[in-house]
Amino acid sequence: MNKIKRVLIAGGTHGNELNGIYAVRKYERRPELIHRPSFETLTVLGNPRAIEAGVRYIDKDLNRCFDIPEGKETDLDYEVRRAREIKNQFGQAGQTPVDFAIDQHGTDSNAGLMLILDNLDCFTLKLAAYLSYRQPELKVYSSAASGRSQDSLRSIARYGVGIEVGPVAHGTLHAELFQKTEVLVCAILDYLEQYNSNTVSLEETSLTVYQHANAVDYPKGKNGEIQAMIHPRLQFKDYEALNPGDPMFLTFDGDAIAYQGSTTVYPIFINEAAYYEKGIAMYLTQKQQFQVS
Amino acid sequence: MNKIKRVLIAGGTHGNELNGIYAVRKYERRPELIHRPSFETLTVLGNPRAIEAGVRYIDKDLNRCFDIPEGKETDLDYEVRRAREIKNQFGQAGQTPVDFAIDQHGTDSNAGLMLILDNLDCFTLKLAAYLSYRQPELKVYSSAASGRSQDSLRSIARYGVGIEVGPVAHGTLHAELFQKTEVLVCAILDYLEQYNSNTVSLEETSLTVYQHANAVDYPKGKNGEIQAMIHPRLQFKDYEALNPGDPMFLTFDGDAIAYQGSTTVYPIFINEAAYYEKGIAMYLTQKQQFQVS
């Protein structure tokens, strides 16, 4: 068993997601809250210039920059340079390599309290099961099939999870979700402490995982202009079943556009502001049960 | 009686408030929806460069630029120049002066469907009473005491109202509020048509108005950093009574900060993202009844 020697808690990877930024500042002010005997806990504010400007990013989404090779025209982008800086500090070949990374995010979609897993290995599934037991409202999303396992900040660590909370408007703080995130972060640290001392006690349990299937864009015209909005019956209905024929979008003239798929799916990140420019109206997921023991 | 000869419908005065932008585009595509026999209806996208960039503004909040005198260093700001352009077109001394302006906005606070009045004259109060009768969920906010009567886009017209809808995250569309806004805009046009033909039929009615009292900032430290969030019991509780001693903010360490005022107030625009930089956590209002007949 490889013990966890160093943990990284990140916030502000997107500069307008305030909850994570203020959480990191709190932990820097009160390091005793994240101290655990068997490992070192570090913190980082991902994107200082974007935080200063109150925007998601300056040149490029930092959380998509961790797998960009050197020697391209993107070398001039602030976030590409910042990603290398972070990797040189905390990556596996860095100065203080971290074994586990927690990256805190916020979304205006109705994410509630979401844990994002990039891999479904046993270590990660057991952690997720433990956390779900501690906070039953926790939703677990696996991005394993999204092709995003290497470009995010958390990917620089041996293990990593993302935390998404919502709905919280970008550029705002949300007290209730701030406190729930803090409970979740502490539970992760507690688990890692137990893992290191081989004292994890977990009964066999069923874990629900929302597995990434694909992304859906807004209906668009020839000029690329959006032609329909999220249907009112789907707005804020993250994690709920969307069945073939259910209304998905509503045109500006009031016509419903139905979901055309052949199977039931569970949309998440519905109507996230930052995803408009990426051409993503929502992610569709499949709901799966894992037996974890 | 001075008839209404020309009406202006604006959207995108803030470039990331998508509902109003797409509403204007819809009306430009389908002018029959806003056509009324007795007056001309025009449309304008307030801040085209900010719309293109998907941000609230480029240099300065356009909706605070309509009373800035010429010959200052702000002359170089895009929005100061844009405000003059709009005023030269639609202002009282402009090319096509408008008698009535409707400016459509969105907020991440729980505004619901809000009508903003800058003046409480009889014409405006009757209009508000008519609209409240048609859409009983409508909330009426008077900014008369906010010192903001001349700096907004709507102030260039003889009469004007703002429409705020929320919660809608900046940079997103919200279908239900899009449709409710459309109903409200059409009702305003219907009223103006009846006004022109002297056929307004309005029984004596009681109108609730939330009158601007003052703005409240977040608790801040010496360095200007925010020290507390909106208290969970106040989040999304726009228009609800806040009594002396009620929790208002919550520090990052979990301590509640109570409302220190001596009278009951009704907060609105609670936790609006765009107001963080203005030092506004919420507006406090007083609730007043007007008898309108």
mmCIF file with all atom_site columns, N, CA, C and O in Angstrom, chain A residues 240-247 258-267:
data_model
loop_
_atom_site.group_PDB
_atom_site.id
_atom_site.type_symbol
_atom_site.label_atom_id
_atom_site.label_alt_id
_atom_site.label_comp_id
_atom_site.label_asym_id
_atom_site.label_entity_id
_atom_site.label_seq_id
_atom_site.pdbx_PDB_ins_code
_atom_site.Cartn_x
_atom_site.Cartn_y
_atom_site.Cartn_z
_atom_site.occupancy
_atom_site.B_iso_or_equiv
_atom_site.pdbx_formal_charge
_atom_site.auth_seq_id
_atom_site.auth_comp_id
_atom_site.auth_asym_id
_atom_site.auth_atom_id
_atom_site.pdbx_PDB_model_num
ATOM 1  N N  . GLU A 1 240 ? -32.106 14.096 -12.613 1.00 0.00 ? 240 GLU A N  1
ATOM 2  C CA . GLU A 1 240 ? -33.420 13.473 -12.757 1.00 0.00 ? 240 GLU A CA 1
ATOM 3  C C  . GLU A 1 240 ? -33.521 12.791 -14.132 1.00 0.00 ? 240 GLU A C  1
ATOM 4  O O  . GLU A 1 240 ? -32.847 13.187 -15.086 1.00 0.00 ? 240 GLU A O  1
ATOM 5  N N  . ALA A 1 241 ? -34.374 11.773 -14.207 1.00 0.00 ? 241 ALA A N  1
ATOM 6  C CA . ALA A 1 241 ? -34.497 10.992 -15.444 1.00 0.00 ? 241 ALA A CA 1
ATOM 7  C C  . ALA A 1 241 ? -35.060 11.842 -16.579 1.00 0.00 ? 241 ALA A C  1
ATOM 8  O O  . ALA A 1 241 ? -36.054 12.551 -16.402 1.00 0.00 ? 241 ALA A O  1
ATOM 9  N N  . LEU A 1 242 ? -34.396 11.779 -17.734 1.00 0.00 ? 242 LEU A N  1
ATOM 10 C CA . LEU A 1 242 ? -34.915 12.378 -18.967 1.00 0.00 ? 242 LEU A CA 1
ATOM 11 C C  . LEU A 1 242 ? -35.216 11.219 -19.912 1.00 0.00 ? 242 LEU A C  1
ATOM 12 O O  . LEU A 1 242 ? -34.307 10.477 -20.311 1.00 0.00 ? 242 LEU A O  1
ATOM 13 N N  . ASN A 1 243 ? -36.489 11.063 -20.227 1.00 0.00 ? 243 ASN A N  1
ATOM 14 C CA . ASN A 1 243 ? -36.916 9.924  -21.039 1.00 0.00 ? 243 ASN A CA 1
ATOM 15 C C  . ASN A 1 243 ? -37.111 10.337 -22.494 1.00 0.00 ? 243 ASN A C  1
ATOM 16 O O  . ASN A 1 243 ? -37.383 11.510 -22.779 1.00 0.00 ? 243 ASN A O  1
ATOM 17 N N  . PRO A 1 244 ? -36.972 9.374  -23.403 1.00 0.00 ? 244 PRO A N  1
ATOM 18 C CA . PRO A 1 244 ? -37.226 9.682  -24.822 1.00 0.00 ? 244 PRO A CA 1
ATOM 19 C C  . PRO A 1 244 ? -38.566 10.399 -24.980 1.00 0.00 ? 244 PRO A C  1
ATOM 20 O O  . PRO A 1 244 ? -39.568 9.961  -24.408 1.00 0.00 ? 244 PRO A O  1
ATOM 21 N N  . GLY A 1 245 ? -38.563 11.506 -25.700 1.00 0.00 ? 245 GLY A N  1
ATOM 22 C CA . GLY A 1 245 ? -39.789 12.266 -25.906 1.00 0.00 ? 245 GLY A CA 1
ATOM 23 C C  . GLY A 1 245 ? -40.031 13.374 -24.893 1.00 0.00 ? 245 GLY A C  1
ATOM 24 O O  . GLY A 1 245 ? -40.897 14.229 -25.100 1.00 0.00 ? 245 GLY A O  1
ATOM 25 N N  . ASP A 1 246 ? -39.273 13.384 -23.791 1.00 0.00 ? 246 ASP A N  1
ATOM 26 C CA . ASP A 1 246 ? -39.443 14.452 -22.794 1.00 0.00 ? 246 ASP A CA 1
ATOM 27 C C  . ASP A 1 246 ? -38.961 15.783 -23.379 1.00 0.00 ? 246 ASP A C  1
ATOM 28 O O  . ASP A 1 246 ? -37.994 15.825 -24.141 1.00 0.00 ? 246 ASP A O  1
ATOM 29 N N  . PRO A 1 247 ? -39.608 16.900 -22.983 1.00 0.00 ? 247 PRO A N  1
ATOM 30 C CA . PRO A 1 247 ? -39.153 18.208 -23.489 1.00 0.00 ? 247 PRO A CA 1
ATOM 31 C C  . PRO A 1 247 ? -37.761 18.541 -22.964 1.00 0.00 ? 247 PRO A C  1
ATOM 32 O O  . PRO A 1 247 ? -37.466 18.343 -21.789 1.00 0.00 ? 247 PRO A O  1
ATOM 33 N N  . ALA A 1 258 ? -38.109 17.946 -28.145 1.00 0.00 ? 258 ALA A N  1
ATOM 34 C CA . ALA A 1 258 ? -38.034 16.764 -27.276 1.00 0.00 ? 258 ALA A CA 1
ATOM 35 C C  . ALA A 1 258 ? -36.667 16.102 -27.338 1.00 0.00 ? 258 ALA A C  1
ATOM 36 O O  . ALA A 1 258 ? -35.922 16.244 -28.314 1.00 0.00 ? 258 ALA A O  1
ATOM 37 N N  . TYR A 1 259 ? -36.359 15.363 -26.285 1.00 0.00 ? 259 TYR A N  1
ATOM 38 C CA . TYR A 1 259 ? -35.152 14.542 -26.248 1.00 0.00 ? 259 TYR A CA 1
ATOM 39 C C  . TYR A 1 259 ? -35.337 13.381 -27.219 1.00 0.00 ? 259 TYR A C  1
ATOM 40 O O  . TYR A 1 259 ? -36.323 12.653 -27.138 1.00 0.00 ? 259 TYR A O  1
ATOM 41 N N  . GLN A 1 260 ? -34.392 13.240 -28.140 1.00 0.00 ? 260 GLN A N  1
ATOM 42 C CA . GLN A 1 260 ? -34.543 12.283 -29.245 1.00 0.00 ? 260 GLN A CA 1
ATOM 43 C C  . GLN A 1 260 ? -33.872 10.945 -28.978 1.00 0.00 ? 260 GLN A C  1
ATOM 44 O O  . GLN A 1 260 ? -33.947 10.043 -29.815 1.00 0.00 ? 260 GLN A O  1
ATOM 45 N N  . GLY A 1 261 ? -33.168 10.814 -27.857 1.00 0.00 ? 261 GLY A N  1
ATOM 46 C CA . GLY A 1 261 ? -32.443 9.573  -27.588 1.00 0.00 ? 261 GLY A CA 1
ATOM 47 C C  . GLY A 1 261 ? -33.392 8.393  -27.406 1.00 0.00 ? 261 GLY A C  1
ATOM 48 O O  . GLY A 1 261 ? -34.605 8.553  -27.308 1.00 0.00 ? 261 GLY A O  1
ATOM 49 N N  . SER A 1 262 ? -32.821 7.209  -27.358 1.00 0.00 ? 262 SER A N  1
ATOM 50 C CA . SER A 1 262 ? -33.640 5.994  -27.262 1.00 0.00 ? 262 SER A CA 1
ATOM 51 C C  . SER A 1 262 ? -33.656 5.418  -25.849 1.00 0.00 ? 262 SER A C  1
ATOM 52 O O  . SER A 1 262 ? -34.408 4.488  -25.560 1.00 0.00 ? 262 SER A O  1
ATOM 53 N N  . THR A 1 263 ? -32.817 5.963  -24.972 1.00 0.00 ? 263 THR A N  1
ATOM 54 C CA . THR A 1 263 ? -32.787 5.434  -23.602 1.00 0.00 ? 263 THR A CA 1
ATOM 55 C C  . THR A 1 263 ? -32.899 6.569  -22.596 1.00 0.00 ? 263 THR A C  1
ATOM 56 O O  . THR A 1 263 ? -32.618 7.727  -22.918 1.00 0.00 ? 263 THR A O  1
ATOM 57 N N  . THR A 1 264 ? -33.301 6.227  -21.396 1.00 0.00 ? 264 THR A N  1
ATOM 58 C CA . THR A 1 264 ? -33.370 7.203  -20.315 1.00 0.00 ? 264 THR A CA 1
ATOM 59 C C  . THR A 1 264 ? -31.964 7.641  -19.914 1.00 0.00 ? 264 THR A C  1
ATOM 60 O O  . THR A 1 264 ? -31.068 6.815  -19.774 1.00 0.00 ? 264 THR A O  1
ATOM 61 N N  . VAL A 1 265 ? -31.793 8.955  -19.759 1.00 0.00 ? 265 VAL A N  1
ATOM 62 C CA . VAL A 1 265 ? -30.502 9.499  -19.315 1.00 0.00 ? 265 VAL A CA 1
ATOM 63 C C  . VAL A 1 265 ? -30.745 10.450 -18.149 1.00 0.00 ? 265 VAL A C  1
ATOM 64 O O  . VAL A 1 265 ? -31.899 10.800 -17.842 1.00 0.00 ? 265 VAL A O  1
ATOM 65 N N  . TYR A 1 266 ? -29.652 10.876 -17.518 1.00 0.00 ? 266 TYR A N  1
ATOM 66 C CA . TYR A 1 266 ? -29.737 11.737 -16.339 1.00 0.00 ? 266 TYR A CA 1
ATOM 67 C C  . TYR A 1 266 ? -28.852 12.964 -16.585 1.00 0.00 ? 266 TYR A C  1
ATOM 68 O O  . TYR A 1 266 ? -27.634 12.905 -16.399 1.00 0.00 ? 266 TYR A O  1
ATOM 69 N N  . PRO A 1 267 ? -29.448 14.076 -17.049 1.00 0.00 ? 267 PRO A N  1
ATOM 70 C CA . PRO A 1 267 ? -28.639 15.257 -17.388 1.00 0.00 ? 267 PRO A CA 1
ATOM 71 C C  . PRO A 1 267 ? -28.044 15.931 -16.143 1.00 0.00 ? 267 PRO A C  1
ATOM 72 O O  . PRO A 1 267 ? -28.677 15.948 -15.076 1.00 0.00 ? 267 PRO A O  1
#
